[in-house]
Each structure stands twice: as C-alpha cells, then as structure tokens.
Amino acid sequence: MKKHLLFLSATLLSAAIILGGCGTSGQEDKTQTVKQTLKVGVTAGPHAEILDEVKKIAAKDGLQVETIEFNDYIQPNVALYQGELDLNSMQHRPYLDNIVKDRNYDLVEVAKSVNFPMAAYSQKFKKDEKITDGATIGIPNDPTNGGRALLLLAAQKLITLKEGIGVRATLADVTENPHNFQFKELDAAIIPRSLSDLDVAVINTNYAIATGMNPVNDSIFIESAESPFVNILVTKSTLKDDPRIQTFIKAYQSEATAKFIAEHFKGSVTPGWVTN
C-alpha cells in the first residue's frame, strides 16, 4: 500500500513539474513576443505608406511593427512621451527641439528618415507668375512649420524676416511685407482642403501628397535641396538602445526602403539617410 502511495505521489509530483515547466515556457514565449513588437506612430500619408513597406522588411528579422496613425503633429509626441508608443516617424529635428524645449519631453532622435520639401501651391497663380499685392497666404500654425513656411517665402523674396531668426520665425518677425500679403495661420493638416479659399498655401509635403498634389510637379515654388529639415525617427531616451529600435532602423534605412521611396514618390520624397 505504501509503495502504491509513494508511486502515486511521485507521479503527481512529476506531472506538476512538467505542467509547471510548460506554463513557464508559455509565459516566456509570450514575453518574447511582446518584446519583439514595436508600436510606431505616424501621420497619415507618406509616412504611413513608407511604414507599410518597412513593416514587411522588419518582419523578416522577427520584428512585428504595429502602426498607430495620427492626423496631426502634436499627438504622436504626446503618445510617445506617455508610453503609448515606442517610436514615431513624423517630424524634423527643429520641430522635435521645439517640443522638447516647450514641454520638457524626454524624446530623442535615433535616426534619419526622409526628406519632405515644403512647397507653395495655388489655384490662382501659376509657377513663375507674380503673386498680386494683398494676396492671402495660408501657412501652418504650429511654431516650427510656420517658421519654415516664412523662411520659404523669404527665400522667394516675397517678405523679409528679422536677421538670424531662423526656424523660430513668427509673423511678428516679418520686417518687410512690401506686397501687403495677408497671412492666415491654419492647422497644417487642413491647409490643402482650404486651398480654394486662399490665394497661396504653403503645405507640408506629406499632407500635399495625401490630397493628390506632387510638390515637384504641382507647386508654384519649393524648398531648395539644401533645406535642413530632414525627418527623423524619435523615441524616448530610455529606449534608444533597445534592440527592437535598432532592428527597425536597419529595416527603415535599407536599400529596399530606398527603392520603394524612389519608385513610389518619384522624387517628391527622398531618403534622408543617403548622402551623395
């Protein structure tokens, strides 16, 4: 009888160990899966389209990329700071610097992504045609993109800005407006839809492309190739060395991604990590 009891106890103990081992293995596998998932925030349009391609490449290296799409520039950084994202792809360095300074967000650049030249569009004026005095010009209402738009207008000698003001320029920094242009500050995402109500609209390329406009072919003037506004990949400083981030960067800056960008956007978007 005692032998039977001892045998039964040993059997139950062995089963418990086996089941316990299975449970631990399952938990480890689940943890492993979570570690290999990266939540990336993007704005609608080209950033989202590029990410669709990067996801395929990253998947070959065992990284599952989950896309969270936004319709403005503010929320992707808020969500990243609050831990709802692991990384975002939607901004250039001056914009990030402004956010970090104004909101004290612990966000850092980890890699270059793409170039989106800002351009001006019009349904009333053609390329190289003089813009009439008193025309209404729409520009983005966020600090750095608004400043970028003013720099573009200044480069066309339509206005003059305070010397050395750079990307932080605001309408208060316009020192000369000889054509008496009227400026309308609007959310960057809605400017393309407001084009018919404006004489000229300065639009970020990702929003222009999303509405069917190509900055190379459809704009009346465009930023020069020397523009410093290269877009970047951004994460929290605590994640910058995370292997998932490094795997994502490798996929993003791959030859396959560069080829997709060249073929899909036909020069209106270029790889920001490629130097000539």
mmCIF file of C-alpha atoms in Angstrom:
data_model
loop_
_atom_site.group_PDB
_atom_site.id
_atom_site.type_symbol
_atom_site.label_atom_id
_atom_site.label_comp_id
_atom_site.label_asym_id
_atom_site.label_seq_id
_atom_site.Cartn_x
_atom_site.Cartn_y
_atom_site.Cartn_z
ATOM 1 C CA MET A 1 0.000 0.000 0.000
ATOM 2 C CA LYS A 2 2.783 2.373 0.966
ATOM 3 C CA LYS A 3 4.591 1.565 -2.270
ATOM 4 C CA HIS A 4 1.469 2.453 -4.257
ATOM 5 C CA LEU A 5 1.096 5.734 -2.378
ATOM 6 C CA LEU A 6 4.742 6.595 -2.934
ATOM 7 C CA PHE A 7 4.429 5.803 -6.638
ATOM 8 C CA LEU A 8 1.260 7.941 -6.936
ATOM 9 C CA SER A 9 2.894 10.852 -5.120
ATOM 10 C CA ALA A 10 5.949 10.675 -7.354
ATOM 11 C CA THR A 11 3.737 10.540 -10.440
ATOM 12 C CA LEU A 12 1.721 13.589 -9.350
ATOM 13 C CA LEU A 13 4.902 15.474 -8.490
ATOM 14 C CA SER A 14 6.373 14.712 -11.901
ATOM 15 C CA ALA A 15 3.181 15.872 -13.617
ATOM 16 C CA ALA A 16 3.186 19.090 -11.608
ATOM 17 C CA ILE A 17 6.790 19.769 -12.596
ATOM 18 C CA ILE A 18 6.038 19.113 -16.272
ATOM 19 C CA LEU A 19 2.933 21.308 -16.240
ATOM 20 C CA GLY A 20 4.756 23.998 -14.332
ATOM 21 C CA GLY A 21 7.542 23.870 -16.873
ATOM 22 C CA CYS A 22 5.062 24.189 -19.737
ATOM 23 C CA GLY A 23 3.436 27.153 -18.050
ATOM 24 C CA THR A 24 6.775 28.915 -17.609
ATOM 25 C CA SER A 25 7.755 28.227 -21.206
ATOM 26 C CA GLY A 26 4.447 29.632 -22.444
ATOM 27 C CA GLN A 27 4.946 32.751 -20.350
ATOM 28 C CA GLU A 28 8.462 33.201 -21.699
ATOM 29 C CA ASP A 29 7.216 32.804 -25.265
ATOM 30 C CA LYS A 30 4.528 35.402 -24.642
ATOM 31 C CA THR A 31 7.088 37.783 -23.151
ATOM 32 C CA GLN A 32 9.357 37.143 -26.118
ATOM 33 C CA THR A 33 6.505 38.035 -28.499
ATOM 34 C CA VAL A 34 5.769 41.261 -26.634
ATOM 35 C CA LYS A 35 9.449 42.246 -26.735
ATOM 36 C CA GLN A 36 9.501 41.764 -30.494
ATOM 37 C CA THR A 37 6.542 44.078 -31.113
ATOM 38 C CA LEU A 38 7.191 47.759 -31.769
ATOM 39 C CA LYS A 39 4.439 50.392 -31.692
ATOM 40 C CA VAL A 40 5.216 53.153 -34.178
ATOM 41 C CA GLY A 41 3.241 56.366 -34.575
ATOM 42 C CA VAL A 42 2.992 58.071 -37.973
ATOM 43 C CA THR A 43 0.985 60.826 -39.598
ATOM 44 C CA ALA A 44 -1.376 59.917 -42.423
ATOM 45 C CA GLY A 45 0.036 59.923 -45.943
ATOM 46 C CA PRO A 46 3.633 59.207 -46.993
ATOM 47 C CA HIS A 47 4.928 58.358 -43.509
ATOM 48 C CA ALA A 48 2.222 55.709 -43.169
ATOM 49 C CA GLU A 49 2.834 54.396 -46.697
ATOM 50 C CA ILE A 50 6.566 54.064 -46.084
ATOM 51 C CA LEU A 51 5.927 52.300 -42.790
ATOM 52 C CA ASP A 52 3.797 49.698 -44.579
ATOM 53 C CA GLU A 53 6.889 48.749 -46.576
ATOM 54 C CA VAL A 54 9.247 48.886 -43.591
ATOM 55 C CA LYS A 55 6.944 46.516 -41.686
ATOM 56 C CA LYS A 56 7.443 43.829 -44.326
ATOM 57 C CA ILE A 57 11.215 44.163 -44.141
ATOM 58 C CA ALA A 58 11.285 44.221 -40.326
ATOM 59 C CA ALA A 59 9.090 41.107 -40.186
ATOM 60 C CA LYS A 60 11.862 39.138 -41.910
ATOM 61 C CA ASP A 61 14.076 39.924 -38.893
ATOM 62 C CA GLY A 62 11.374 38.811 -36.465
ATOM 63 C CA LEU A 63 10.074 42.275 -35.554
ATOM 64 C CA GLN A 64 6.336 42.892 -35.655
ATOM 65 C CA VAL A 65 5.582 46.576 -36.235
ATOM 66 C CA GLU A 66 2.219 47.914 -35.086
ATOM 67 C CA THR A 67 1.181 51.143 -36.799
ATOM 68 C CA ILE A 68 -0.738 53.870 -34.962
ATOM 69 C CA GLU A 69 -1.823 56.605 -37.367
ATOM 70 C CA PHE A 70 -2.460 60.235 -36.387
ATOM 71 C CA ASN A 71 -3.935 63.209 -38.224
ATOM 72 C CA ASP A 72 -1.843 65.922 -36.581
ATOM 73 C CA TYR A 73 1.728 66.579 -35.448
ATOM 74 C CA ILE A 74 1.011 67.068 -31.745
ATOM 75 C CA GLN A 75 -0.409 63.740 -30.577
ATOM 76 C CA PRO A 76 2.386 61.428 -31.834
ATOM 77 C CA ASN A 77 4.823 63.077 -29.431
ATOM 78 C CA VAL A 78 2.299 63.154 -26.593
ATOM 79 C CA ALA A 79 1.572 59.446 -27.076
ATOM 80 C CA LEU A 80 5.294 58.620 -27.249
ATOM 81 C CA TYR A 81 6.057 60.552 -24.073
ATOM 82 C CA GLN A 82 3.155 58.891 -22.253
ATOM 83 C CA GLY A 83 4.385 55.413 -23.227
ATOM 84 C CA GLU A 84 1.610 54.584 -25.690
ATOM 85 C CA LEU A 85 4.199 54.345 -28.497
ATOM 86 C CA ASP A 86 7.750 53.038 -28.716
ATOM 87 C CA LEU A 87 8.798 55.294 -31.581
ATOM 88 C CA ASN A 88 7.367 57.797 -34.036
ATOM 89 C CA SER A 89 8.136 58.854 -37.598
ATOM 90 C CA MET A 90 6.553 62.205 -38.495
ATOM 91 C CA GLN A 91 8.791 65.205 -37.725
ATOM 92 C CA HIS A 92 12.044 67.016 -38.430
ATOM 93 C CA ARG A 93 14.688 67.987 -35.887
ATOM 94 C CA PRO A 94 13.667 71.657 -35.411
ATOM 95 C CA TYR A 95 10.126 70.544 -34.572
ATOM 96 C CA LEU A 96 11.394 67.983 -32.040
ATOM 97 C CA ASP A 97 13.739 70.532 -30.465
ATOM 98 C CA ASN A 98 10.835 72.933 -30.044
ATOM 99 C CA ILE A 99 8.641 70.263 -28.401
ATOM 100 C CA VAL A 100 11.418 69.195 -26.032
ATOM 101 C CA LYS A 101 12.085 72.797 -25.048
ATOM 102 C CA ASP A 102 8.446 73.819 -24.605
ATOM 103 C CA ARG A 103 7.120 70.641 -22.947
ATOM 104 C CA ASN A 104 10.258 69.165 -21.406
ATOM 105 C CA TYR A 105 9.592 65.808 -23.102
ATOM 106 C CA ASP A 106 12.295 63.172 -22.774
ATOM 107 C CA LEU A 107 12.418 62.411 -26.511
ATOM 108 C CA VAL A 108 15.489 61.871 -28.687
ATOM 109 C CA GLU A 109 16.412 61.398 -32.337
ATOM 110 C CA VAL A 110 17.716 57.927 -33.180
ATOM 111 C CA ALA A 111 17.994 58.022 -36.986
ATOM 112 C CA LYS A 112 17.257 59.984 -40.160
ATOM 113 C CA SER A 113 14.199 59.014 -42.171
ATOM 114 C CA VAL A 114 13.142 61.051 -45.232
ATOM 115 C CA ASN A 115 13.118 64.499 -46.795
ATOM 116 C CA PHE A 116 9.769 66.178 -47.476
ATOM 117 C CA PRO A 117 10.368 69.524 -49.215
ATOM 118 C CA MET A 118 7.794 72.131 -48.210
ATOM 119 C CA ALA A 119 6.173 73.910 -51.148
ATOM 120 C CA ALA A 120 3.637 76.585 -52.045
ATOM 121 C CA TYR A 121 0.523 75.799 -54.087
ATOM 122 C CA SER A 122 -2.129 77.919 -55.747
ATOM 123 C CA GLN A 123 -5.262 77.551 -57.822
ATOM 124 C CA LYS A 124 -4.999 81.211 -58.854
ATOM 125 C CA PHE A 125 -1.350 81.662 -59.789
ATOM 126 C CA LYS A 126 0.945 79.579 -61.968
ATOM 127 C CA LYS A 127 4.625 78.804 -61.444
ATOM 128 C CA ASP A 128 6.805 81.886 -62.050
ATOM 129 C CA GLU A 129 3.703 84.099 -62.180
ATOM 130 C CA LYS A 130 3.758 87.208 -59.982
ATOM 131 C CA ILE A 131 1.585 86.950 -56.888
ATOM 132 C CA THR A 132 -0.592 90.044 -56.749
ATOM 133 C CA ASP A 133 -0.400 92.538 -53.905
ATOM 134 C CA GLY A 134 -2.730 91.853 -50.997
ATOM 135 C CA ALA A 135 -2.954 88.111 -51.714
ATOM 136 C CA THR A 136 -3.928 85.823 -48.838
ATOM 137 C CA ILE A 137 -1.286 83.226 -47.989
ATOM 138 C CA GLY A 138 -2.023 80.250 -45.747
ATOM 139 C CA ILE A 139 0.771 78.908 -43.527
ATOM 140 C CA PRO A 140 0.889 76.227 -40.779
ATOM 141 C CA ASN A 141 0.008 77.463 -37.303
ATOM 142 C CA ASP A 142 2.480 75.298 -35.357
ATOM 143 C CA PRO A 143 5.746 77.048 -34.404
ATOM 144 C CA THR A 144 8.411 75.298 -36.466
ATOM 145 C CA ASN A 145 6.378 74.566 -39.601
ATOM 146 C CA GLY A 146 5.063 78.116 -39.519
ATOM 147 C CA GLY A 147 8.626 79.376 -39.278
ATOM 148 C CA ARG A 148 9.672 77.042 -42.063
ATOM 149 C CA ALA A 149 6.914 78.445 -44.288
ATOM 150 C CA LEU A 150 8.041 82.003 -43.597
ATOM 151 C CA LEU A 151 11.630 81.044 -44.445
ATOM 152 C CA LEU A 152 10.390 79.640 -47.763
ATOM 153 C CA LEU A 153 8.538 82.890 -48.525
ATOM 154 C CA ALA A 154 11.616 84.891 -47.553
ATOM 155 C CA ALA A 155 13.783 82.742 -49.855
ATOM 156 C CA GLN A 156 11.435 83.762 -52.693
ATOM 157 C CA LYS A 157 11.988 87.419 -51.679
ATOM 158 C CA LEU A 158 8.280 87.866 -51.006
ATOM 159 C CA ILE A 159 8.920 89.006 -47.426
ATOM 160 C CA THR A 160 11.914 89.879 -45.246
ATOM 161 C CA LEU A 161 12.495 88.342 -41.809
ATOM 162 C CA LYS A 162 14.431 89.542 -38.805
ATOM 163 C CA GLU A 163 18.077 88.676 -39.388
ATOM 164 C CA GLY A 164 19.163 85.362 -37.858
ATOM 165 C CA ILE A 165 15.698 84.364 -36.592
ATOM 166 C CA GLY A 166 15.740 81.062 -38.466
ATOM 167 C CA VAL A 167 13.100 78.368 -37.956
ATOM 168 C CA ARG A 168 11.627 80.057 -34.884
ATOM 169 C CA ALA A 169 10.335 82.903 -37.049
ATOM 170 C CA THR A 170 6.762 84.057 -36.494
ATOM 171 C CA LEU A 171 4.656 86.678 -38.220
ATOM 172 C CA ALA A 172 5.947 89.137 -35.619
ATOM 173 C CA ASP A 173 9.419 88.662 -37.139
ATOM 174 C CA VAL A 174 8.375 89.844 -40.608
ATOM 175 C CA THR A 175 10.256 93.120 -41.009
ATOM 176 C CA GLU A 176 9.188 93.857 -44.586
ATOM 177 C CA ASN A 177 5.983 92.919 -46.402
ATOM 178 C CA PRO A 178 6.132 95.151 -49.475
ATOM 179 C CA HIS A 179 3.232 93.419 -51.236
ATOM 180 C CA ASN A 180 0.918 93.685 -48.238
ATOM 181 C CA PHE A 181 0.246 89.947 -48.192
ATOM 182 C CA GLN A 182 -2.397 88.774 -45.720
ATOM 183 C CA PHE A 183 -1.398 85.693 -43.730
ATOM 184 C CA LYS A 184 -3.820 83.082 -42.478
ATOM 185 C CA GLU A 185 -2.467 80.596 -39.930
ATOM 186 C CA LEU A 186 -4.169 77.186 -40.114
ATOM 187 C CA ASP A 187 -3.608 73.676 -38.841
ATOM 188 C CA ALA A 188 -1.122 72.064 -41.246
ATOM 189 C CA ALA A 189 -3.428 69.108 -41.921
ATOM 190 C CA ILE A 190 -6.336 71.223 -43.168
ATOM 191 C CA ILE A 191 -4.439 73.690 -45.362
ATOM 192 C CA PRO A 192 -4.762 71.505 -48.512
ATOM 193 C CA ARG A 193 -8.548 71.426 -48.059
ATOM 194 C CA SER A 194 -8.543 75.226 -47.679
ATOM 195 C CA LEU A 195 -6.619 75.853 -50.902
ATOM 196 C CA SER A 196 -9.670 77.133 -52.790
ATOM 197 C CA ASP A 197 -10.212 79.785 -50.095
ATOM 198 C CA LEU A 198 -6.617 81.006 -50.269
ATOM 199 C CA ASP A 199 -4.556 82.689 -52.973
ATOM 200 C CA VAL A 200 -1.434 80.752 -51.993
ATOM 201 C CA ALA A 201 -0.986 77.917 -49.496
ATOM 202 C CA VAL A 202 2.303 76.705 -48.036
ATOM 203 C CA ILE A 203 1.836 72.977 -47.401
ATOM 204 C CA ASN A 204 3.904 70.206 -45.871
ATOM 205 C CA THR A 205 4.603 67.521 -48.471
ATOM 206 C CA ASN A 206 3.018 64.629 -46.578
ATOM 207 C CA TYR A 207 -0.318 66.472 -46.492
ATOM 208 C CA ALA A 208 0.020 67.641 -50.096
ATOM 209 C CA ILE A 209 0.628 64.124 -51.392
ATOM 210 C CA ALA A 210 -2.302 62.796 -49.355
ATOM 211 C CA THR A 211 -4.602 65.079 -51.369
ATOM 212 C CA GLY A 212 -3.079 64.192 -54.742
ATOM 213 C CA MET A 213 -0.596 67.059 -55.133
ATOM 214 C CA ASN A 214 3.045 66.457 -56.004
ATOM 215 C CA PRO A 215 5.402 69.200 -54.764
ATOM 216 C CA VAL A 216 7.738 68.722 -57.713
ATOM 217 C CA ASN A 217 5.057 68.978 -60.399
ATOM 218 C CA ASP A 218 2.183 70.932 -58.855
ATOM 219 C CA SER A 219 3.743 73.639 -56.670
ATOM 220 C CA ILE A 220 4.447 77.230 -57.702
ATOM 221 C CA PHE A 221 7.708 77.172 -55.722
ATOM 222 C CA ILE A 222 9.508 74.682 -53.490
ATOM 223 C CA GLU A 223 12.279 74.484 -50.880
ATOM 224 C CA SER A 224 15.794 74.095 -52.181
ATOM 225 C CA ALA A 225 17.609 70.774 -51.934
ATOM 226 C CA GLU A 226 19.820 72.264 -49.194
ATOM 227 C CA SER A 227 16.910 72.527 -46.753
ATOM 228 C CA PRO A 228 17.969 71.307 -43.266
ATOM 229 C CA PHE A 229 14.551 69.852 -42.471
ATOM 230 C CA VAL A 230 15.340 66.151 -42.742
ATOM 231 C CA ASN A 231 12.736 63.996 -40.983
ATOM 232 C CA ILE A 232 13.832 61.744 -38.144
ATOM 233 C CA LEU A 233 12.862 58.685 -36.112
ATOM 234 C CA VAL A 234 12.203 59.578 -32.479
ATOM 235 C CA THR A 235 11.910 57.589 -29.259
ATOM 236 C CA LYS A 236 12.337 58.070 -25.508
ATOM 237 C CA SER A 237 15.912 58.209 -24.226
ATOM 238 C CA THR A 238 15.288 55.045 -22.188
ATOM 239 C CA LEU A 239 14.534 53.117 -25.404
ATOM 240 C CA LYS A 240 17.210 54.463 -27.740
ATOM 241 C CA ASP A 241 19.425 51.369 -27.336
ATOM 242 C CA ASP A 242 16.542 48.876 -27.379
ATOM 243 C CA PRO A 243 17.299 46.049 -29.872
ATOM 244 C CA ARG A 244 13.816 46.462 -31.358
ATOM 245 C CA ILE A 245 14.608 50.078 -32.234
ATOM 246 C CA GLN A 246 17.895 49.063 -33.856
ATOM 247 C CA THR A 247 16.152 46.349 -35.895
ATOM 248 C CA PHE A 248 13.567 48.889 -37.040
ATOM 249 C CA ILE A 249 16.234 51.415 -38.071
ATOM 250 C CA LYS A 250 18.016 48.728 -40.087
ATOM 251 C CA ALA A 251 14.757 47.930 -41.912
ATOM 252 C CA TYR A 252 13.889 51.593 -42.469
ATOM 253 C CA GLN A 253 17.315 52.539 -43.826
ATOM 254 C CA SER A 254 17.551 49.506 -46.086
ATOM 255 C CA GLU A 255 18.112 49.526 -49.842
ATOM 256 C CA ALA A 256 14.639 48.038 -50.283
ATOM 257 C CA THR A 257 13.038 51.001 -48.498
ATOM 258 C CA ALA A 258 15.089 53.491 -50.507
ATOM 259 C CA LYS A 259 13.988 51.795 -53.733
ATOM 260 C CA PHE A 260 10.325 51.932 -52.691
ATOM 261 C CA ILE A 261 10.580 55.641 -51.867
ATOM 262 C CA ALA A 262 12.209 56.430 -55.219
ATOM 263 C CA GLU A 263 9.675 54.464 -57.256
ATOM 264 C CA HIS A 264 6.553 55.379 -55.282
ATOM 265 C CA PHE A 265 7.091 59.111 -54.732
ATOM 266 C CA LYS A 266 9.014 59.899 -57.919
ATOM 267 C CA GLY A 267 11.374 62.405 -56.326
ATOM 268 C CA SER A 268 8.910 64.303 -54.147
ATOM 269 C CA VAL A 269 10.184 62.356 -51.116
ATOM 270 C CA THR A 270 13.813 61.263 -50.805
ATOM 271 C CA PRO A 271 15.740 59.067 -48.339
ATOM 272 C CA GLY A 272 17.206 61.335 -45.671
ATOM 273 C CA TRP A 273 19.950 58.921 -44.668
ATOM 274 C CA VAL A 274 21.522 58.712 -48.126
ATOM 275 C CA THR A 275 24.363 61.161 -48.682
ATOM 276 C CA ASN A 276 25.731 61.978 -52.118
#
